Tab-separated table of C-alpha atoms in Angstrom:
chain	number	residue	atom	x	y	z
K	1	ARG	CA	-0.004	0.055	-0.115
K	2	ASP	CA	3.094	2.241	-0.227
K	3	GLY	CA	2.718	3.303	3.151
K	4	ASN	CA	-0.503	4.955	2.647
K	5	GLU	CA	-3.343	4.044	5.041
K	6	VAL	CA	-6.776	3.445	3.669
K	7	LYS	CA	-9.655	2.566	5.806
K	8	LEU	CA	-12.999	1.472	4.377
K	9	ASN	CA	-16.047	1.210	6.279
K	10	HIS	CA	-19.937	1.574	5.927
K	11	VAL	CA	-22.750	2.584	8.308
K	12	ARG	CA	-23.431	-0.326	10.831
K	13	SER	CA	-26.299	-0.586	13.390
K	14	GLY	CA	-26.346	-3.419	15.709
K	15	GLY	CA	-23.148	-4.716	14.744
K	16	CYS	CA	-24.174	-5.618	11.205
K	17	VAL	CA	-24.366	-4.104	7.836
K	18	SER	CA	-27.297	-1.687	7.819
K	19	ILE	CA	-28.611	-2.213	4.147
K	20	ARG	CA	-31.921	-0.178	3.774
K	21	ASN	CA	-33.758	-2.726	1.781
K	22	MET	CA	-32.843	-5.952	3.647
K	23	ALA	CA	-36.029	-5.976	5.433
K	24	GLN	CA	-37.963	-6.246	2.139
K	25	THR	CA	-37.263	-10.067	2.071
K	26	SER	CA	-36.745	-12.555	4.781
K	27	ASP	CA	-34.947	-14.856	2.243
K	28	PRO	CA	-31.546	-15.631	3.627
K	29	ALA	CA	-30.087	-16.207	0.075
K	30	SER	CA	-31.052	-12.776	-1.047
K	31	THR	CA	-29.688	-11.171	2.307
K	32	ALA	CA	-26.517	-12.929	1.519
K	33	ARG	CA	-26.154	-11.887	-2.009
K	34	LYS	CA	-26.903	-8.198	-0.985
K	35	THR	CA	-24.171	-8.462	1.676
K	36	GLU	CA	-21.839	-10.015	-0.823
K	37	ILE	CA	-22.434	-7.035	-3.142
K	38	VAL	CA	-21.500	-4.526	-0.371
K	39	ARG	CA	-18.291	-6.462	0.401
K	40	LEU	CA	-17.320	-6.478	-3.442
K	41	THR	CA	-17.877	-2.822	-3.620
K	42	GLU	CA	-15.788	-2.331	-0.589
K	43	GLN	CA	-13.169	-4.349	-2.351
K	44	LEU	CA	-13.338	-2.330	-5.574
K	45	LEU	CA	-13.027	1.058	-3.629
K	46	ASP	CA	-9.962	-0.312	-1.668
K	47	ALA	CA	-8.351	-1.384	-4.963
K	48	ILE	CA	-9.109	2.251	-6.303
K	49	ASN	CA	-7.773	4.096	-3.570
K	50	THR	CA	-4.799	2.017	-2.947
K	51	GLY	CA	-3.848	1.832	-6.624
K	52	ASP	CA	-4.064	-1.772	-7.126
K	53	PHE	CA	-4.984	-2.347	-10.706
K	54	ASP	CA	-4.583	-6.113	-10.630
K	55	THR	CA	-7.509	-6.269	-8.035
K	56	TYR	CA	-9.364	-3.516	-9.896
K	57	THR	CA	-9.338	-5.775	-13.100
K	58	LYS	CA	-10.387	-8.666	-11.386
K	59	LEU	CA	-13.435	-7.066	-10.102
K	60	THR	CA	-14.434	-5.303	-13.336
K	61	ASP	CA	-15.377	-6.392	-16.714
K	62	SER	CA	-12.941	-5.569	-19.388
K	63	ASN	CA	-15.648	-3.684	-21.195
K	64	LEU	CA	-16.817	-1.833	-18.230
K	65	THR	CA	-18.836	1.377	-18.907
K	66	ALA	CA	-19.010	4.541	-16.873
K	67	PHE	CA	-20.164	7.974	-16.506
K	68	GLU	CA	-17.804	9.868	-14.225
K	69	PRO	CA	-16.647	13.473	-13.469
K	70	GLU	CA	-13.198	12.425	-15.008
K	71	ALA	CA	-14.603	11.656	-18.246
K	72	LEU	CA	-16.482	15.148	-18.388
K	73	GLY	CA	-19.939	13.790	-19.073
K	74	ASN	CA	-18.746	11.239	-21.704
K	75	LEU	CA	-19.525	7.455	-21.598
K	76	VAL	CA	-16.296	5.606	-21.097
K	77	GLU	CA	-15.830	2.088	-22.204
K	78	GLY	CA	-13.173	-0.256	-21.127
K	79	VAL	CA	-10.479	0.015	-18.528
K	80	ASP	CA	-7.848	1.797	-20.402
K	81	PHE	CA	-9.179	5.177	-19.280
K	82	HIS	CA	-8.864	4.066	-15.738
K	83	ARG	CA	-5.622	2.649	-16.160
K	84	PHE	CA	-4.082	6.185	-16.685
K	85	TYR	CA	-5.080	6.908	-12.884
K	86	PHE	CA	-3.691	3.756	-11.602
K	87	ASP	CA	-0.469	4.185	-13.717
K	88	HIS	CA	-0.185	7.775	-12.234
K	89	PHE	CA	-1.430	6.954	-8.623
K	90	SER	CA	1.539	7.778	-6.570
K	91	ALA	CA	2.055	11.283	-8.375
K	92	MET	CA	-1.807	11.986	-8.074
K	93	LYS	CA	-2.097	10.553	-4.432
K	94	GLN	CA	-2.171	13.956	-2.319
K	95	SER	CA	-2.900	12.393	1.028
K	96	LYS	CA	-1.080	9.852	3.261
K	97	GLN	CA	-4.374	8.798	4.976
K	98	THR	CA	-7.686	8.040	3.490
K	99	ASN	CA	-11.027	6.948	5.063
K	100	ILE	CA	-13.774	5.882	2.804
K	101	THR	CA	-17.312	5.427	3.965
K	102	ILE	CA	-20.252	3.749	2.145
K	103	LEU	CA	-23.447	5.495	3.451
K	104	ASN	CA	-26.654	3.978	3.017
K	105	PRO	CA	-26.088	1.346	0.505
K	106	HIS	CA	-29.375	0.255	-1.440
K	107	ILE	CA	-29.207	-2.915	-3.203
K	108	HIS	CA	-31.505	-4.032	-6.010
K	109	LEU	CA	-31.449	-7.671	-6.956
K	110	LEU	CA	-32.031	-7.685	-10.682
K	111	GLY	CA	-32.041	-11.719	-10.901
K	112	PRO	CA	-29.787	-14.359	-9.685
K	113	ASP	CA	-26.858	-13.140	-11.579
K	114	ALA	CA	-27.298	-9.090	-11.604
K	115	ALA	CA	-27.419	-6.663	-8.805
K	116	CYS	CA	-27.418	-2.863	-8.669
K	117	ILE	CA	-26.011	-0.852	-5.649
K	118	ALA	CA	-26.496	2.666	-5.011
K	119	TYR	CA	-24.728	4.616	-2.146
K	120	ILE	CA	-23.070	7.757	-0.995
K	121	ARG	CA	-19.245	7.460	-0.848
K	122	VAL	CA	-17.764	9.765	1.525
K	123	THR	CA	-13.907	10.403	1.187
K	124	GLN	CA	-12.047	11.669	4.126
K	125	THR	CA	-8.235	12.634	3.672
K	126	ILE	CA	-5.502	14.204	5.542
K	127	ASP	CA	-3.202	16.278	3.133
K	128	LYS	CA	0.581	16.466	3.349
K	129	GLN	CA	0.268	19.732	5.515
K	130	GLY	CA	-2.122	17.717	7.898
K	131	ASN	CA	-5.184	19.538	6.934
K	132	ALA	CA	-8.482	17.418	6.837
K	133	HIS	CA	-10.728	17.394	3.828
K	134	THR	CA	-14.039	15.495	2.988
K	135	GLY	CA	-15.669	14.802	-0.265
K	136	GLN	CA	-18.897	13.149	-1.314
K	137	SER	CA	-20.059	11.490	-4.466
K	138	GLU	CA	-23.099	9.541	-5.402
K	139	GLU	CA	-22.517	6.225	-7.002
K	140	THR	CA	-24.473	3.396	-8.563
K	141	ARG	CA	-22.657	0.334	-9.588
K	142	ILE	CA	-24.159	-2.696	-11.724
K	143	TRP	CA	-22.681	-6.061	-10.799
K	144	GLN	CA	-23.060	-9.187	-12.955
K	145	ARG	CA	-22.012	-12.744	-11.920
K	146	ARG	CA	-20.311	-14.470	-14.997
K	147	GLU	CA	-18.984	-18.063	-14.463
K	148	GLY	CA	-19.555	-17.828	-10.668
K	149	ARG	CA	-17.692	-14.610	-10.493
K	150	TRP	CA	-19.230	-11.331	-9.868
K	151	CYS	CA	-17.724	-8.334	-11.951
K	152	ASN	CA	-18.557	-4.652	-12.101
K	153	VAL	CA	-20.040	-3.833	-15.510
K	154	HIS	CA	-21.119	-0.359	-15.275
K	155	PHE	CA	-21.025	2.367	-12.866
K	156	HIS	CA	-22.107	6.239	-12.704
K	157	THR	CA	-20.582	8.751	-10.300
K	158	SER	CA	-21.891	12.243	-9.543
K	159	THR	CA	-20.324	14.963	-7.522
K	160	HIS	CA	-20.597	18.504	-6.518
K	161	THR	CA	-24.196	18.191	-5.065
K	162	GLN	CA	-23.413	21.553	-3.397
K	163	ALA	CA	-23.204	23.206	-6.860
K	164	ASN	CA	-26.674	21.900	-8.007
K	165	PRO	CA	-29.008	24.681	-8.551
K	166	TYR	CA	-31.986	22.512	-7.175
K	167	ALA	CA	-30.174	21.973	-3.845
K	168	MET	CA	-31.992	23.795	-0.929
K	169	LYS	CA	-29.721	27.047	0.153
K	170	PRO	CA	-29.629	28.093	3.522
K	171	CYS	CA	-31.898	31.064	4.174
């Protein structure tokens, strides 16, 4: 991990994962699949935040599609676009410590081999001067199971909710 600390967590209550739509079903298999999707998403975010391209490619489809701020509104296909950030990870890393929190994960099971997870991602960092910074993004990921292995096939990340003209402003 190049000496950088990355801590990943999500909101918990009563010692277990708090997934909003777990109560919709008492089916233990559905609950297990939803928990697995959260765990896979945590692993993927950990790979992104530690610059681990090998793990990233194991968890994503080679034809991954994405809408993300870095693509300036364009649909990106494949992992080559993302490889750039992994290849330049150490130069771009501004912080020695990072804490990622997945807030309010909501999972839709789209059949036995597909799932969608939507959540708020809060990223806390300490910069090289020791100043704390917090960022937020809204993310949705589509996971598909192929040959017994889950992979992320699409994601959409939105940021800058504070700049949204429809957001409520303090009076």
